[in-house]
Coordinates of C-alpha atoms in Angstrom, one line a residue:
M26 CA 29.1 -32.3 6.5
I27 CA 25.2 -31.6 7.3
R28 CA 26.3 -30.8 10.8
A29 CA 29.0 -28.8 8.9
L30 CA 26.1 -27.3 7.0
A31 CA 23.5 -27.0 9.8
C32 CA 26.3 -25.3 12.2
V33 CA 27.2 -22.6 9.9
L34 CA 23.3 -21.9 9.5
A35 CA 22.7 -21.9 13.0
L36 CA 26.0 -18.8 13.3
L37 CA 23.9 -16.8 10.4
A38 CA 21.4 -17.2 12.6
L39 CA 22.1 -15.6 15.2
A40 CA 24.4 -13.3 13.4
A41 CA 20.9 -11.5 11.9
C42 CA 19.2 -11.3 14.6
A43 CA 21.1 -9.0 15.8
T44 CA 21.6 -6.9 13.7
A45 CA 21.0 -3.3 13.9
P46 CA 19.3 -0.7 12.3
P47 CA 20.5 1.3 10.1
Q48 CA 22.5 4.6 11.7
T49 CA 21.3 7.7 9.8
G50 CA 23.8 10.5 11.6
D51 CA 20.8 12.0 13.9
E52 CA 21.2 9.5 16.3
V53 CA 22.6 11.5 19.0
Q54 CA 20.5 14.5 18.1
R55 CA 17.2 12.0 18.3
L56 CA 18.1 10.3 21.6
A57 CA 18.9 14.1 23.2
T58 CA 15.6 15.3 22.3
E59 CA 14.0 11.9 23.5
I60 CA 15.4 12.9 27.4
R61 CA 14.3 16.0 27.1
G62 CA 10.8 14.9 26.4
L63 CA 11.0 12.8 29.7
G64 CA 9.6 15.9 31.3
P65 CA 9.6 19.7 31.1
D66 CA 12.2 20.9 33.8
I67 CA 15.2 18.3 32.2
D68 CA 18.2 20.8 31.4
P69 CA 18.5 20.4 28.3
A70 CA 22.5 20.9 27.9
E71 CA 22.1 17.6 30.5
A72 CA 19.8 15.6 27.5
D73 CA 22.5 16.3 24.9
R74 CA 25.3 15.3 27.4
A75 CA 23.7 12.6 28.1
A76 CA 23.3 11.1 24.7
R77 CA 26.7 12.0 23.4
I78 CA 28.9 10.0 26.4
A79 CA 25.9 7.1 25.7
Y80 CA 26.8 6.9 22.1
S81 CA 30.5 8.1 22.5
Y82 CA 31.3 5.5 25.1
T83 CA 29.4 2.7 23.6
A84 CA 32.1 3.3 20.8
Q85 CA 34.3 3.5 22.9
L86 CA 33.8 -0.1 25.0
A87 CA 33.1 -1.7 21.9
Q88 CA 37.0 -1.0 21.0
E89 CA 37.9 -2.1 24.7
Y90 CA 35.6 -4.9 24.4
Q91 CA 36.8 -6.4 21.9
I92 CA 33.9 -5.9 19.7
T93 CA 34.2 -8.5 16.4
D94 CA 31.1 -11.0 16.4
P95 CA 27.2 -10.4 17.3
P96 CA 26.2 -9.8 21.1
L97 CA 25.8 -14.3 21.9
I98 CA 28.5 -14.9 19.8
H99 CA 30.5 -12.4 21.9
N100 CA 29.6 -13.5 25.2
A101 CA 30.5 -17.0 24.7
K102 CA 33.8 -15.8 23.8
V103 CA 33.4 -13.2 27.2
N104 CA 32.7 -17.2 29.5
K105 CA 35.8 -18.8 27.2
G106 CA 38.3 -15.9 28.2
L107 CA 38.8 -15.1 25.0
R108 CA 37.3 -11.0 25.6
P109 CA 37.9 -9.2 28.5
R110 CA 34.6 -7.9 28.9
G111 CA 31.9 -7.4 26.9
L112 CA 28.4 -9.4 28.8
C113 CA 25.6 -7.7 28.3
W114 CA 25.3 -6.8 32.6
H115 CA 29.2 -5.3 32.1
W116 CA 27.2 -3.0 29.2
A117 CA 24.9 -2.3 31.4
E118 CA 27.5 -1.6 34.2
D119 CA 30.1 0.9 32.8
I120 CA 27.6 2.8 30.9
E121 CA 25.5 3.3 34.2
R122 CA 28.6 4.2 35.5
R123 CA 29.9 6.7 33.4
L124 CA 26.9 8.4 33.4
K125 CA 26.6 8.6 36.9
Q126 CA 30.5 10.4 37.0
E127 CA 28.3 13.4 35.2
N128 CA 26.2 14.5 38.7
F129 CA 23.5 15.0 36.8
R130 CA 20.4 17.2 38.4
T131 CA 17.9 16.7 36.0
L132 CA 18.9 12.8 35.5
E133 CA 18.3 9.6 36.7
M134 CA 19.9 5.8 36.5
H135 CA 19.0 3.0 36.9
R136 CA 19.6 -0.5 36.2
A137 CA 17.0 -3.2 35.3
I138 CA 16.7 -7.2 33.9
A139 CA 14.0 -8.7 31.6
N140 CA 13.7 -13.1 31.7
A141 CA 15.1 -13.6 35.5
D142 CA 11.6 -15.5 35.6
N143 CA 12.1 -17.5 32.3
P144 CA 13.4 -21.0 31.8
F145 CA 14.0 -20.7 28.3
R146 CA 15.6 -17.2 28.2
I147 CA 19.4 -15.6 29.6
D148 CA 19.1 -13.0 32.0
H149 CA 19.7 -9.8 30.3
S150 CA 20.1 -7.0 31.8
T151 CA 20.7 -2.5 31.1
A152 CA 20.5 0.2 32.4
I153 CA 18.3 2.8 31.6
I154 CA 17.9 6.6 31.9
S155 CA 15.1 8.7 34.1
R156 CA 14.3 12.2 35.2
K157 CA 15.0 13.1 39.3
G158 CA 12.8 11.0 40.9
E159 CA 11.0 9.1 38.6
T160 CA 10.9 5.0 38.5
M161 CA 12.4 3.0 35.7
Y162 CA 9.5 2.6 33.6
D163 CA 9.5 6.4 32.8
G164 CA 12.7 6.3 31.4
V165 CA 14.8 5.2 28.3
V166 CA 15.8 2.0 27.8
L167 CA 19.9 2.3 27.3
D168 CA 21.2 -1.3 25.3
P169 CA 24.9 -0.6 24.0
W170 CA 24.6 -5.5 24.7
R171 CA 21.9 -6.1 22.0
Y172 CA 23.8 -4.6 18.8
G173 CA 27.1 -5.2 19.7
G174 CA 28.5 -1.8 20.6
V175 CA 25.7 -0.5 18.2
L176 CA 24.0 1.6 20.3
F177 CA 19.8 0.6 21.1
W178 CA 17.5 3.3 22.7
S179 CA 14.0 3.3 23.5
P180 CA 11.0 5.0 25.7
L181 CA 10.7 1.6 28.7
D182 CA 7.3 1.5 27.3
E183 CA 7.6 1.2 23.7
D184 CA 11.3 -2.1 24.3
R185 CA 8.3 -4.7 23.5
K186 CA 11.5 -7.1 23.0
Y187 CA 12.1 -7.0 27.2
D188 CA 10.0 -6.5 30.1
W189 CA 12.2 -4.9 32.2
V190 CA 12.2 -5.1 35.9
P191 CA 14.7 -3.2 38.0
Q192 CA 18.2 -5.0 38.8
S193 CA 17.0 -4.6 43.0
V194 CA 14.0 -6.3 42.6
V195 CA 15.5 -9.5 41.1
L196 CA 18.6 -9.8 42.7
E197 CA 16.4 -9.5 46.2
K198 CA 14.1 -12.7 44.4
R199 CA 17.4 -14.4 43.5
R200 CA 18.4 -13.8 47.6
Q201 CA 15.8 -14.7 49.6
E202 CA 15.5 -18.0 47.0
Q203 CA 19.4 -19.0 48.1
Y204 CA 18.9 -18.1 51.8
G205 CA 15.9 -20.7 51.3
E206 CA 18.1 -22.6 50.6
L207 CA 20.5 -22.5 52.6
L208 CA 18.0 -22.5 55.3
P209 CA 19.0 -26.0 58.2
Y210 CA 16.1 -27.7 58.4
T211 CA 14.3 -27.5 61.7
G212 CA 11.6 -29.9 61.7
G213 CA 11.0 -33.7 63.5

């Protein structure tokens, strides 16, 4: 009985951690304004289109991924084969790919990973949109995983929950670590 109660309390705690902030109805416009604010040369029509797509595609993916639970519970279902997709890197990969299809002239997409060096937390991937030619550090995080299919966005420097690192840096470090493990012994 105590074990069952502990499990229920743990699930409630997980669900509470993934509760999205209340929606006000003007999220798309607020995101578009944030994207336009990335620089004076941002095409306002591109910013508006990127914001609309980010929200509408997140909703579409939530249906395709069959999201019915908080992110960590959904992850467990994906890992057990009970859901098709929905891990954070799926969200990041899919939203990045969709936004890149727009061939923006003034906007650019990036990928980032957090917690890669933290053995006590799972890696977390996201997509970031920035002004063309800028780094991800000057961009806006687009994270549909964080609240289980409700788009979270924030300027990267204001996202206090994660320390984002370029995906390429994390993957290269892992490649180097794995390469070092595979090298044959050449000592005496």
